[in-house]
Amino acid sequence: MSLNWSGKDHKNTNQPASAGQKRSRTDCGNKVTVVLGAQWGDEGKGKVVDLLATEADLVCRCQGGNNAGHTVVVDGKEYDFHLLPSGIINPKSTSLIGNGVVIHLPGLFEEGDKNEKKGLRGWDKRLIVSDRAHLVFDFHQVVDGLQETERQAQEGKTIGTTKKGIGPAYSSKASRTGLRVCDLLADFKDFSLRFKNLVRQYQSMYPSLTVDVDDQLKKLKDYAERLRPMVRDGVYYMYEALHGTPKNILVEGANAALLDIDFGTYPFVTSSNCTVGGVCTGLGIPPLNIGDVFGVSKAYTTRVGIGAFPTEQLNAVGELLQTRGHEVGVTTGRKRRCGWLDLVIVKYAHMINGFTAIALTKLDILDVLDEIKVGVAYKLNGKRIPHFPANMDVLHKVEVEYETFPGWKSDTSAARKWNDLPVKAQNYIRFIENHIGVPIKWVGVGKSRECMIQMF
C-alpha cells in the first residue's frame, strides 16, 4: 500500500457553492460569534447576547441546562431564561438547543409558557432541539439534592449546586446510561425499559429515592409529542447553517470560565465545558467556524455558593456592591458574594478562550465609591505567581496585589457614548483593557439594552 499521499490527492468534499462552481477550499462557510462568561457567571451575558441577537439569524445554546439564568429587559418587560437561548425574544431569528445541553423537559415548557404570558409569542415555532441532547429527569434533580446532603454530612460542606439535576444528568451521559431526545422520540417501549433501568441504578445508590415510574413515563410521553416538531439532527442543521447562504450565527455560553469542569475552581464548578471548546463539541461544529469570541465581565467580581474567591470583600464594600448591584442569583435566589475586579481570573479566561473583545458590565454600580481597587496579581509566600492555581487550597492562600484608582463619584447610568463617561471611569476602563490585552467593545451602565455603550 502506497503511503505517498499528498494534499493534491485530497478531494474537495464541500458542496458546490452554486451549480457548476466549486466552493473555494479556503472558504470554510459562515463563522459563529460566541459570547462567554469570563468570571464565575452572572456577568450579564444575556444582555450582550440580546444586543447581538437583534441581528442574528440563529442563536444557539451549546452546554449546561436550566442551571443557567439570564435576564433580558425589553420594552420595560423582564424575561427570565434558563434553557431557552435569550435570542428567542427576536421573532426573526431561530433558536437552537445543541447536543451539549442537558434538557429538563418540564422546565423547558414551563419556561416557554411563563414567558409567553409576558408576551413572548410563537417561541415554540422558532425553537430547534438537537436529537442528540441528553435529558434531565425529575429524579436527577432529587439525586442532586441527595448528593448535596451527603456531601454536607461527610465533608461538612456542599458544592452549592442549583439542584437542577445537571451534574447527575451529565454523570448518566458519561457512564453511558443516559437517555437522549432521539431515544424519547423512537420506540417508547424501549425508552421505558431503559428509563426503568436508569431509575433502578440510582435507587441502588440512593435507597431513599422514590420515583413514580408510571406517572413519569406518562408525562414524558406527552412531552415527547409536544417536543417532536422542534427536533432536528443538530449536526446536519448546523452544517447547513454554516455552509448555506450567509448567516449571522450567535452562540450563547452559559455559566462561565471559572465554573468550567476542566478549567474552573474545581470541585466548585458546573459539569460542562463553558469555555470555547464546548462550543465545538456542544454543537458539532469545527474550530475553523469560530469567529469572534466575546468575553463578558462585570466591573467587579461576584460568585454564588462556596469556593475560593481571592478578591472577595467581607466588609462594607462587599455589602454595597451586593445591594447596589442587586446581586441575587436568577436561578437560585441566593445572595451573591462580591469583591473587587480580579484581572488574574479574566486574563486566565482569555488564555483559554482567546477573547477578541470584552463587554464590561455594571460599571454604574461603582459610581458611589471613593476609591476602586483592581486585583492585578497573586502572591504566594510573598512571591508573585505567574499562573492561576489549580489547587483550591493554594488559591485560598494567595494574597492579592491591587492597583487603586480614585472613584469618579458621579452617575454614569445616563451615559450612552464614551465621551459621556467621567475621565476617571475612562481611565479605569483603559487600564483593564491594557492589562488583559483585549479591547473592550461594550461598557454596560444599566439594565436595559440601551445602557450598553458601544466603543467600536
Tab-separated table of C-alpha atoms in Angstrom:
chain	number	residue	atom	x	y	z
A	1	MET	CA	0.000	0.000	0.000
A	2	SER	CA	1.484	3.359	-1.015
A	3	LEU	CA	1.791	5.911	1.764
A	4	ASN	CA	2.877	8.729	-0.553
A	5	TRP	CA	-0.363	10.636	-0.008
A	6	SER	CA	-0.304	14.352	-0.621
A	7	GLY	CA	-2.671	17.268	-0.272
A	8	LYS	CA	-3.297	17.089	-4.033
A	9	ASP	CA	-4.954	13.698	-3.601
A	10	HIS	CA	-7.477	15.181	-1.187
A	11	LYS	CA	-10.897	15.522	-2.766
A	12	ASN	CA	-12.826	18.687	-2.000
A	13	THR	CA	-15.976	17.355	-0.326
A	14	ASN	CA	-17.653	20.728	0.014
A	15	GLN	CA	-20.888	21.069	-1.880
A	16	PRO	CA	-20.668	23.367	-4.910
A	17	ALA	CA	-21.495	26.938	-3.911
A	18	SER	CA	-23.765	27.150	-6.929
A	19	ALA	CA	-24.411	24.966	-9.979
A	20	GLY	CA	-21.211	24.015	-11.791
A	21	GLN	CA	-18.987	26.074	-9.495
A	22	LYS	CA	-16.792	24.655	-6.754
A	23	ARG	CA	-16.585	26.400	-3.433
A	24	SER	CA	-13.021	27.589	-2.740
A	25	ARG	CA	-11.088	25.385	-0.319
A	26	THR	CA	-10.249	28.359	1.860
A	27	ASP	CA	-13.945	29.207	2.264
A	28	CYS	CA	-14.972	27.440	5.452
A	29	GLY	CA	-18.503	28.855	5.484
A	30	ASN	CA	-20.172	31.178	7.960
A	31	LYS	CA	-18.454	31.991	11.245
A	32	VAL	CA	-20.211	31.849	14.582
A	33	THR	CA	-19.941	34.653	17.134
A	34	VAL	CA	-19.540	33.351	20.672
A	35	VAL	CA	-20.465	35.070	23.961
A	36	LEU	CA	-18.838	33.581	27.081
A	37	GLY	CA	-18.617	34.423	30.773
A	38	ALA	CA	-15.139	35.480	31.893
A	39	GLN	CA	-15.672	35.145	35.665
A	40	TRP	CA	-17.934	32.942	37.852
A	41	GLY	CA	-21.163	33.543	35.937
A	42	ASP	CA	-23.841	36.250	36.260
A	43	GLU	CA	-21.737	38.707	34.224
A	44	GLY	CA	-24.596	39.921	32.030
A	45	LYS	CA	-24.070	37.556	29.076
A	46	GLY	CA	-27.819	37.599	28.359
A	47	LYS	CA	-27.689	41.346	27.768
A	48	VAL	CA	-24.782	41.060	25.298
A	49	VAL	CA	-26.497	38.163	23.506
A	50	ASP	CA	-29.731	40.157	23.388
A	51	LEU	CA	-27.862	43.069	21.792
A	52	LEU	CA	-26.290	40.811	19.150
A	53	ALA	CA	-29.428	38.696	18.684
A	54	THR	CA	-31.268	41.625	17.116
A	55	GLU	CA	-29.067	40.989	14.041
A	56	ALA	CA	-28.814	37.186	14.345
A	57	ASP	CA	-30.473	34.593	12.128
A	58	LEU	CA	-29.654	31.745	14.514
A	59	VAL	CA	-28.935	31.803	18.269
A	60	CYS	CA	-27.570	28.610	19.892
A	61	ARG	CA	-27.020	27.175	23.350
A	62	CYS	CA	-24.234	24.565	23.438
A	63	GLN	CA	-23.842	23.387	27.058
A	64	GLY	CA	-25.334	23.440	30.541
A	65	GLY	CA	-29.026	23.238	31.276
A	66	ASN	CA	-31.558	25.217	33.260
A	67	ASN	CA	-28.870	25.873	35.888
A	68	ALA	CA	-28.112	28.968	33.807
A	69	GLY	CA	-30.104	32.133	34.357
A	70	HIS	CA	-30.252	35.103	32.019
A	71	THR	CA	-32.494	38.121	32.465
A	72	VAL	CA	-33.301	40.242	29.438
A	73	VAL	CA	-35.250	43.513	29.616
A	74	VAL	CA	-37.154	44.587	26.501
A	75	ASP	CA	-39.628	47.499	26.468
A	76	GLY	CA	-39.632	47.532	30.265
A	77	LYS	CA	-40.545	43.828	30.466
A	78	GLU	CA	-38.229	41.372	32.208
A	79	TYR	CA	-37.849	37.931	30.662
A	80	ASP	CA	-36.020	35.164	32.531
A	81	PHE	CA	-34.334	32.438	30.514
A	82	HIS	CA	-32.775	29.259	31.842
A	83	LEU	CA	-32.861	26.753	28.972
A	84	LEU	CA	-34.134	28.810	26.058
A	85	PRO	CA	-31.489	30.844	24.215
A	86	SER	CA	-32.052	34.556	25.010
A	87	GLY	CA	-32.318	35.129	21.243
A	88	ILE	CA	-35.798	33.584	21.357
A	89	ILE	CA	-37.016	37.135	22.030
A	90	ASN	CA	-36.229	38.080	18.431
A	91	PRO	CA	-39.182	36.928	16.279
A	92	LYS	CA	-36.973	36.999	13.157
A	93	SER	CA	-34.355	34.546	14.463
A	94	THR	CA	-34.306	30.800	15.091
A	95	SER	CA	-33.047	29.422	18.415
A	96	LEU	CA	-31.231	26.113	18.734
A	97	ILE	CA	-30.559	23.935	21.778
A	98	GLY	CA	-27.456	21.900	20.889
A	99	ASN	CA	-26.396	18.343	21.708
A	100	GLY	CA	-24.159	19.516	24.570
A	101	VAL	CA	-27.128	20.881	26.528
A	102	VAL	CA	-28.968	18.696	29.054
A	103	ILE	CA	-32.716	19.290	28.840
A	104	HIS	CA	-35.289	19.070	31.605
A	105	LEU	CA	-38.500	18.937	29.545
A	106	PRO	CA	-40.908	20.104	32.294
A	107	GLY	CA	-38.537	23.049	32.888
A	108	LEU	CA	-38.314	23.868	29.178
A	109	PHE	CA	-42.081	24.007	28.612
A	110	GLU	CA	-42.768	25.771	31.904
A	111	GLU	CA	-40.218	28.444	30.963
A	112	GLY	CA	-41.708	28.876	27.489
A	113	ASP	CA	-45.267	29.117	28.829
A	114	LYS	CA	-44.298	31.540	31.611
A	115	ASN	CA	-42.557	33.891	29.162
A	116	GLU	CA	-45.470	33.534	26.723
A	117	LYS	CA	-47.744	35.018	29.408
A	118	LYS	CA	-45.383	38.017	29.477
A	119	GLY	CA	-45.766	38.438	25.715
A	120	LEU	CA	-43.271	36.029	24.129
A	121	ARG	CA	-45.306	34.794	21.160
A	122	GLY	CA	-44.560	31.795	18.927
A	123	TRP	CA	-41.401	30.719	20.749
A	124	ASP	CA	-42.108	27.026	20.084
A	125	LYS	CA	-42.178	27.673	16.315
A	126	ARG	CA	-38.735	29.316	16.466
A	127	LEU	CA	-37.042	26.654	18.592
A	128	ILE	CA	-34.963	23.750	17.296
A	129	VAL	CA	-33.712	20.982	19.584
A	130	SER	CA	-30.840	18.629	18.723
A	131	ASP	CA	-31.839	14.961	18.718
A	132	ARG	CA	-28.522	14.139	20.419
A	133	ALA	CA	-29.168	16.277	23.537
A	134	HIS	CA	-29.418	14.319	26.795
A	135	LEU	CA	-32.466	14.507	29.054
A	136	VAL	CA	-32.598	15.574	32.693
A	137	PHE	CA	-35.309	13.691	34.597
A	138	ASP	CA	-37.051	14.721	37.808
A	139	PHE	CA	-35.157	12.031	39.711
A	140	HIS	CA	-31.843	13.555	38.548
A	141	GLN	CA	-32.938	16.700	40.397
A	142	VAL	CA	-33.831	14.728	43.537
A	143	VAL	CA	-30.449	12.951	43.369
A	144	ASP	CA	-28.728	16.352	43.032
A	145	GLY	CA	-30.253	17.323	46.393
A	146	LEU	CA	-29.391	13.971	47.986
A	147	GLN	CA	-25.756	14.289	46.861
A	148	GLU	CA	-25.534	17.752	48.443
A	149	THR	CA	-26.949	16.390	51.732
A	150	GLU	CA	-24.420	13.563	51.583
A	151	ARG	CA	-21.518	15.984	50.982
A	152	GLN	CA	-22.644	18.098	53.923
A	153	ALA	CA	-22.728	15.027	56.189
A	154	GLN	CA	-19.396	13.599	55.010
A	155	GLU	CA	-17.269	16.694	54.399
A	156	GLY	CA	-19.167	19.398	56.249
A	157	LYS	CA	-19.568	21.384	53.023
A	158	THR	CA	-21.551	21.322	49.795
A	159	ILE	CA	-20.703	22.311	46.222
A	160	GLY	CA	-23.628	24.737	46.154
A	161	THR	CA	-25.308	23.216	43.113
A	162	THR	CA	-28.535	24.695	41.734
A	163	LYS	CA	-30.208	21.291	42.355
A	164	LYS	CA	-31.485	21.286	38.778
A	165	GLY	CA	-30.134	17.773	38.158
A	166	ILE	CA	-27.406	18.950	35.803
A	167	GLY	CA	-24.482	17.091	37.432
A	168	PRO	CA	-26.352	13.757	37.725
A	169	ALA	CA	-27.579	14.053	34.093
A	170	TYR	CA	-24.015	14.618	32.822
A	171	SER	CA	-22.924	11.688	35.052
A	172	SER	CA	-25.532	9.464	33.336
A	173	LYS	CA	-24.212	10.697	29.984
A	174	ALA	CA	-20.592	9.925	30.893
A	175	SER	CA	-21.460	6.491	32.285
A	176	ARG	CA	-23.372	5.745	29.032
A	177	THR	CA	-26.694	5.104	30.765
A	178	GLY	CA	-28.202	8.479	29.842
A	179	LEU	CA	-31.222	8.904	27.575
A	180	ARG	CA	-31.378	11.373	24.716
A	181	VAL	CA	-34.054	13.239	22.810
A	182	CYS	CA	-33.708	10.750	19.922
A	183	ASP	CA	-34.404	7.857	22.338
A	184	LEU	CA	-37.556	9.527	23.634
A	185	LEU	CA	-38.876	10.035	20.101
A	186	ALA	CA	-38.070	6.487	18.903
A	187	ASP	CA	-39.633	3.261	20.269
A	188	PHE	CA	-41.328	4.308	23.519
A	189	LYS	CA	-41.347	0.716	24.827
A	190	ASP	CA	-37.577	0.556	24.527
A	191	PHE	CA	-37.277	4.034	26.080
A	192	SER	CA	-39.489	2.960	29.020
A	193	LEU	CA	-37.317	-0.080	29.670
A	194	ARG	CA	-34.114	1.984	29.665
A	195	PHE	CA	-35.768	4.644	31.857
A	196	LYS	CA	-36.744	1.971	34.427
A	197	ASN	CA	-33.184	0.578	34.411
A	198	LEU	CA	-31.768	4.057	34.987
A	199	VAL	CA	-34.148	4.623	37.918
A	200	ARG	CA	-33.125	1.251	39.417
A	201	GLN	CA	-29.459	2.158	39.028
A	202	TYR	CA	-29.965	5.364	41.035
A	203	GLN	CA	-32.158	3.647	43.617
A	204	SER	CA	-29.392	1.124	44.295
A	205	MET	CA	-27.072	4.065	45.057
A	206	TYR	CA	-29.702	6.130	46.922
A	207	PRO	CA	-32.126	3.750	48.707
A	208	SER	CA	-34.298	6.670	49.906
A	209	LEU	CA	-35.041	7.695	46.269
A	210	THR	CA	-38.687	7.102	45.341
A	211	VAL	CA	-39.861	7.508	41.751
A	212	ASP	CA	-43.394	7.042	40.419
A	213	VAL	CA	-42.157	5.452	37.198
A	214	ASP	CA	-45.559	5.076	35.514
A	215	ASP	CA	-46.513	8.685	36.235
A	216	GLN	CA	-43.123	9.906	34.939
A	217	LEU	CA	-43.402	7.862	31.735
A	218	LYS	CA	-46.944	9.101	31.106
A	219	LYS	CA	-45.726	12.724	31.399
A	220	LEU	CA	-42.682	12.027	29.217
A	221	LYS	CA	-44.887	10.534	26.511
A	222	ASP	CA	-46.917	13.776	26.452
A	223	TYR	CA	-43.776	15.912	26.377
A	224	ALA	CA	-42.428	13.785	23.507
A	225	GLU	CA	-45.336	14.780	21.274
A	226	ARG	CA	-45.013	18.441	22.167
A	227	LEU	CA	-41.275	18.292	21.505
A	228	ARG	CA	-41.372	16.253	18.264
A	229	PRO	CA	-41.976	19.165	15.813
A	230	MET	CA	-38.921	21.010	17.206
A	231	VAL	CA	-36.396	18.165	16.892
A	232	ARG	CA	-33.758	18.015	14.138
A	233	ASP	CA	-30.432	16.293	13.569
A	234	GLY	CA	-28.309	19.048	15.098
A	235	VAL	CA	-25.110	18.227	13.207
A	236	TYR	CA	-26.772	18.435	9.785
A	237	TYR	CA	-28.735	21.506	10.804
A	238	MET	CA	-25.563	23.350	11.876
A	239	TYR	CA	-23.648	22.183	8.776
A	240	GLU	CA	-26.378	23.558	6.520
A	241	ALA	CA	-26.465	26.808	8.521
A	242	LEU	CA	-22.683	27.205	8.220
A	243	HIS	CA	-22.425	26.308	4.541
A	244	GLY	CA	-25.657	27.699	3.107
A	245	THR	CA	-26.451	31.348	2.447
A	246	PRO	CA	-24.557	33.938	4.539
A	247	LYS	CA	-25.999	33.886	8.059
A	248	ASN	CA	-25.428	35.648	11.309
A	249	ILE	CA	-24.954	32.857	13.879
A	250	LEU	CA	-24.611	33.526	17.579
A	251	VAL	CA	-23.657	31.106	20.360
A	252	GLU	CA	-24.668	31.912	23.897
A	253	GLY	CA	-22.434	30.372	26.541
A	254	ALA	CA	-23.963	29.500	29.908
A	255	ASN	CA	-22.119	29.626	33.250
A	256	ALA	CA	-18.508	30.862	32.855
A	257	ALA	CA	-14.778	30.100	32.554
A	258	LEU	CA	-14.204	29.758	36.298
A	259	LEU	CA	-17.101	27.287	36.508
A	260	ASP	CA	-15.766	25.106	33.671
A	261	ILE	CA	-15.447	21.410	34.616
A	262	ASP	CA	-11.794	21.377	33.432
A	263	PHE	CA	-10.573	24.936	33.953
A	264	GLY	CA	-12.774	26.222	36.757
A	265	THR	CA	-12.226	26.265	40.526
A	266	TYR	CA	-12.780	22.502	40.822
A	267	PRO	CA	-14.738	20.959	42.545
A	268	PHE	CA	-16.859	24.138	42.903
A	269	VAL	CA	-17.733	24.131	39.222
A	270	THR	CA	-20.503	23.074	36.866
A	271	SER	CA	-20.445	19.766	34.954
A	272	SER	CA	-19.794	21.019	31.423
A	273	ASN	CA	-17.198	22.926	29.397
A	274	CYS	CA	-18.346	26.532	29.437
A	275	THR	CA	-15.217	27.668	27.619
A	276	VAL	CA	-14.818	27.940	23.829
A	277	GLY	CA	-14.102	24.218	23.308
A	278	GLY	CA	-17.636	23.451	24.496
A	279	VAL	CA	-18.994	25.367	21.502
A	280	CYS	CA	-17.459	22.888	19.048
A	281	THR	CA	-18.396	19.746	20.989
A	282	GLY	CA	-21.794	21.062	22.086
A	283	LEU	CA	-22.966	21.950	18.570
A	284	GLY	CA	-20.885	19.644	16.377
A	285	ILE	CA	-19.025	22.403	14.524
A	286	PRO	CA	-15.319	22.706	13.590
A	287	PRO	CA	-12.952	25.224	15.284
A	288	LEU	CA	-12.486	26.772	11.822
A	289	ASN	CA	-16.020	28.170	12.047
A	290	ILE	CA	-15.458	30.039	15.301
A	291	GLY	CA	-15.337	33.769	14.609
A	292	ASP	CA	-15.428	36.484	17.271
A	293	VAL	CA	-15.281	35.311	20.885
A	294	PHE	CA	-16.667	37.958	23.224
A	295	GLY	CA	-15.878	37.636	26.929
A	296	VAL	CA	-18.266	39.213	29.423
A	297	SER	CA	-17.006	40.537	32.747
A	298	LYS	CA	-18.541	42.720	35.420
A	299	ALA	CA	-16.640	45.838	36.516
A	300	TYR	CA	-16.255	43.983	39.841
A	301	THR	CA	-16.454	40.262	40.750
A	302	THR	CA	-19.256	38.088	42.128
A	303	ARG	CA	-19.610	34.432	42.990
A	304	VAL	CA	-22.550	32.282	44.122
A	305	GLY	CA	-22.039	29.459	46.629
A	306	ILE	CA	-18.794	28.384	48.239
A	307	GLY	CA	-15.274	28.129	46.841
A	308	ALA	CA	-12.159	30.307	46.820
A	309	PHE	CA	-12.668	33.979	45.920
A	310	PRO	CA	-9.387	35.934	46.327
A	311	THR	CA	-10.774	39.484	45.871
A	312	GLU	CA	-13.921	38.948	47.995
A	313	GLN	CA	-14.775	41.870	50.271
A	314	LEU	CA	-16.423	40.723	53.508
A	315	ASN	CA	-16.983	44.325	54.555
A	316	ALA	CA	-18.961	47.478	53.747
A	317	VAL	CA	-17.624	47.492	50.153
A	318	GLY	CA	-18.859	43.940	49.541
A	319	GLU	CA	-22.255	44.831	51.051
A	320	LEU	CA	-22.520	47.969	48.942
A	321	LEU	CA	-21.760	46.044	45.718
A	322	GLN	CA	-24.307	43.385	46.740
A	323	THR	CA	-27.138	45.857	47.440
A	324	ARG	CA	-26.399	48.374	44.667
A	325	GLY	CA	-25.857	45.592	42.128
A	326	HIS	CA	-28.940	43.630	43.295
A	327	GLU	CA	-26.633	40.632	43.394
A	328	VAL	CA	-29.069	37.750	43.790
A	329	GLY	CA	-28.892	34.640	41.572
A	330	VAL	CA	-31.574	34.430	38.825
A	331	THR	CA	-31.732	30.632	39.149
A	332	THR	CA	-31.133	30.079	42.859
A	333	GLY	CA	-32.311	33.298	44.526
A	334	ARG	CA	-29.101	33.143	46.604
A	335	LYS	CA	-27.206	36.304	47.510
A	336	ARG	CA	-24.011	36.593	45.519
A	337	ARG	CA	-20.669	37.146	47.207
A	338	CYS	CA	-18.991	40.345	45.975
A	339	GLY	CA	-15.486	41.711	45.615
A	340	TRP	CA	-13.135	43.841	43.541
A	341	LEU	CA	-12.481	43.110	39.873
A	342	ASP	CA	-9.911	40.313	39.623
A	343	LEU	CA	-7.897	40.654	36.419
A	344	VAL	CA	-5.945	37.471	37.167
A	345	ILE	CA	-9.098	35.425	36.520
A	346	VAL	CA	-10.187	37.481	33.491
A	347	LYS	CA	-6.714	37.086	31.983
A	348	TYR	CA	-6.836	33.336	32.711
A	349	ALA	CA	-10.240	33.136	30.982
A	350	HIS	CA	-8.692	34.932	27.992
A	351	MET	CA	-5.805	32.406	27.854
A	352	ILE	CA	-8.340	29.594	27.440
A	353	ASN	CA	-10.897	31.331	25.229
A	354	GLY	CA	-8.857	33.783	23.139
A	355	PHE	CA	-11.305	36.681	23.501
A	356	THR	CA	-11.405	39.027	20.528
A	357	ALA	CA	-13.160	41.682	22.637
A	358	ILE	CA	-14.718	42.154	26.060
A	359	ALA	CA	-18.019	43.510	27.340
A	360	LEU	CA	-17.567	45.209	30.729
A	361	THR	CA	-20.919	45.358	32.539
A	362	LYS	CA	-22.367	47.106	35.617
A	363	LEU	CA	-19.834	49.938	35.674
A	364	ASP	CA	-22.544	52.178	37.181
A	365	ILE	CA	-22.542	50.108	40.395
A	366	LEU	CA	-19.109	51.614	41.184
A	367	ASP	CA	-20.376	55.222	40.788
A	368	VAL	CA	-20.546	55.976	44.536
A	369	LEU	CA	-17.164	54.604	45.638
A	370	ASP	CA	-14.367	56.911	46.839
A	371	GLU	CA	-11.721	54.532	45.604
A	372	ILE	CA	-11.782	51.400	43.462
A	373	LYS	CA	-9.338	48.524	43.582
A	374	VAL	CA	-8.410	46.046	40.876
A	375	GLY	CA	-6.619	42.766	41.554
A	376	VAL	CA	-3.666	42.509	39.162
A	377	ALA	CA	-1.542	39.632	40.529
A	378	TYR	CA	-1.439	36.857	43.124
A	379	LYS	CA	1.370	36.339	45.615
A	380	LEU	CA	2.240	33.152	47.424
A	381	ASN	CA	4.686	33.426	50.359
A	382	GLY	CA	5.459	36.972	49.233
A	383	LYS	CA	6.352	35.943	45.657
A	384	ARG	CA	4.258	36.723	42.579
A	385	ILE	CA	2.928	33.602	40.863
A	386	PRO	CA	2.662	33.704	37.063
A	387	HIS	CA	-0.376	31.414	36.775
A	388	PHE	CA	-3.863	30.794	38.150
A	389	PRO	CA	-3.584	27.978	40.745
A	390	ALA	CA	-5.399	24.708	40.006
A	391	ASN	CA	-5.376	23.630	43.650
A	392	MET	CA	-8.112	25.233	45.764
A	393	ASP	CA	-6.068	25.167	48.995
A	394	VAL	CA	-3.400	27.184	47.199
A	395	LEU	CA	-5.989	29.609	45.794
A	396	HIS	CA	-7.336	30.166	49.328
A	397	LYS	CA	-3.843	31.169	50.468
A	398	VAL	CA	-2.947	33.668	47.733
A	399	GLU	CA	-2.511	37.303	48.593
A	400	VAL	CA	-3.889	39.721	46.001
A	401	GLU	CA	-1.840	42.615	44.689
A	402	TYR	CA	-4.097	45.599	43.919
A	403	GLU	CA	-3.950	48.751	41.828
A	404	THR	CA	-6.027	51.523	43.399
A	405	PHE	CA	-7.992	54.085	41.382
A	406	PRO	CA	-9.822	57.210	42.536
A	407	GLY	CA	-13.605	56.853	42.249
A	408	TRP	CA	-15.434	59.103	39.752
A	409	LYS	CA	-18.246	59.811	42.227
A	410	SER	CA	-20.813	60.674	39.574
A	411	ASP	CA	-23.802	58.958	37.974
A	412	THR	CA	-22.879	57.109	34.769
A	413	SER	CA	-26.277	55.454	34.185
A	414	ALA	CA	-27.329	58.061	31.610
A	415	ALA	CA	-24.090	57.735	29.589
A	416	ARG	CA	-24.712	56.485	26.036
A	417	LYS	CA	-21.308	57.110	24.463
A	418	TRP	CA	-17.660	57.005	25.536
A	419	ASN	CA	-17.361	60.778	25.946
A	420	ASP	CA	-20.336	60.816	28.335
A	421	LEU	CA	-18.271	58.836	30.868
A	422	PRO	CA	-16.218	60.696	33.517
A	423	VAL	CA	-12.459	60.768	32.782
A	424	LYS	CA	-11.725	58.681	35.891
A	425	ALA	CA	-14.132	55.988	34.661
A	426	GLN	CA	-12.458	56.102	31.236
A	427	ASN	CA	-9.058	55.625	32.914
A	428	TYR	CA	-10.396	52.606	34.837
A	429	ILE	CA	-11.682	51.036	31.604
A	430	ARG	CA	-8.448	51.714	29.691
A	431	PHE	CA	-6.390	50.171	32.492
A	432	ILE	CA	-8.452	46.955	32.349
A	433	GLU	CA	-8.141	46.829	28.564
A	434	ASN	CA	-4.345	47.302	28.619
A	435	HIS	CA	-3.794	44.839	31.448
A	436	ILE	CA	-5.702	41.991	29.774
A	437	GLY	CA	-4.543	42.926	26.283
A	438	VAL	CA	-8.056	42.691	24.830
A	439	PRO	CA	-10.139	45.646	23.610
A	440	ILE	CA	-13.337	46.486	25.483
A	441	LYS	CA	-16.149	46.688	22.938
A	442	TRP	CA	-19.056	47.465	25.255
A	443	VAL	CA	-19.471	49.143	28.624
A	444	GLY	CA	-22.708	48.487	30.498
A	445	VAL	CA	-24.167	51.185	32.756
A	446	GLY	CA	-27.663	49.852	33.430
A	447	LYS	CA	-30.203	47.086	32.977
A	448	SER	CA	-31.718	47.707	29.545
A	449	ARG	CA	-30.105	47.184	26.153
A	450	GLU	CA	-29.865	50.977	25.604
A	451	CYS	CA	-27.415	51.090	28.532
A	452	MET	CA	-24.653	49.267	26.641
A	453	ILE	CA	-22.172	51.832	25.321
A	454	GLN	CA	-20.581	50.504	22.138
A	455	MET	CA	-16.960	51.575	21.803
A	456	PHE	CA	-16.158	50.385	18.281
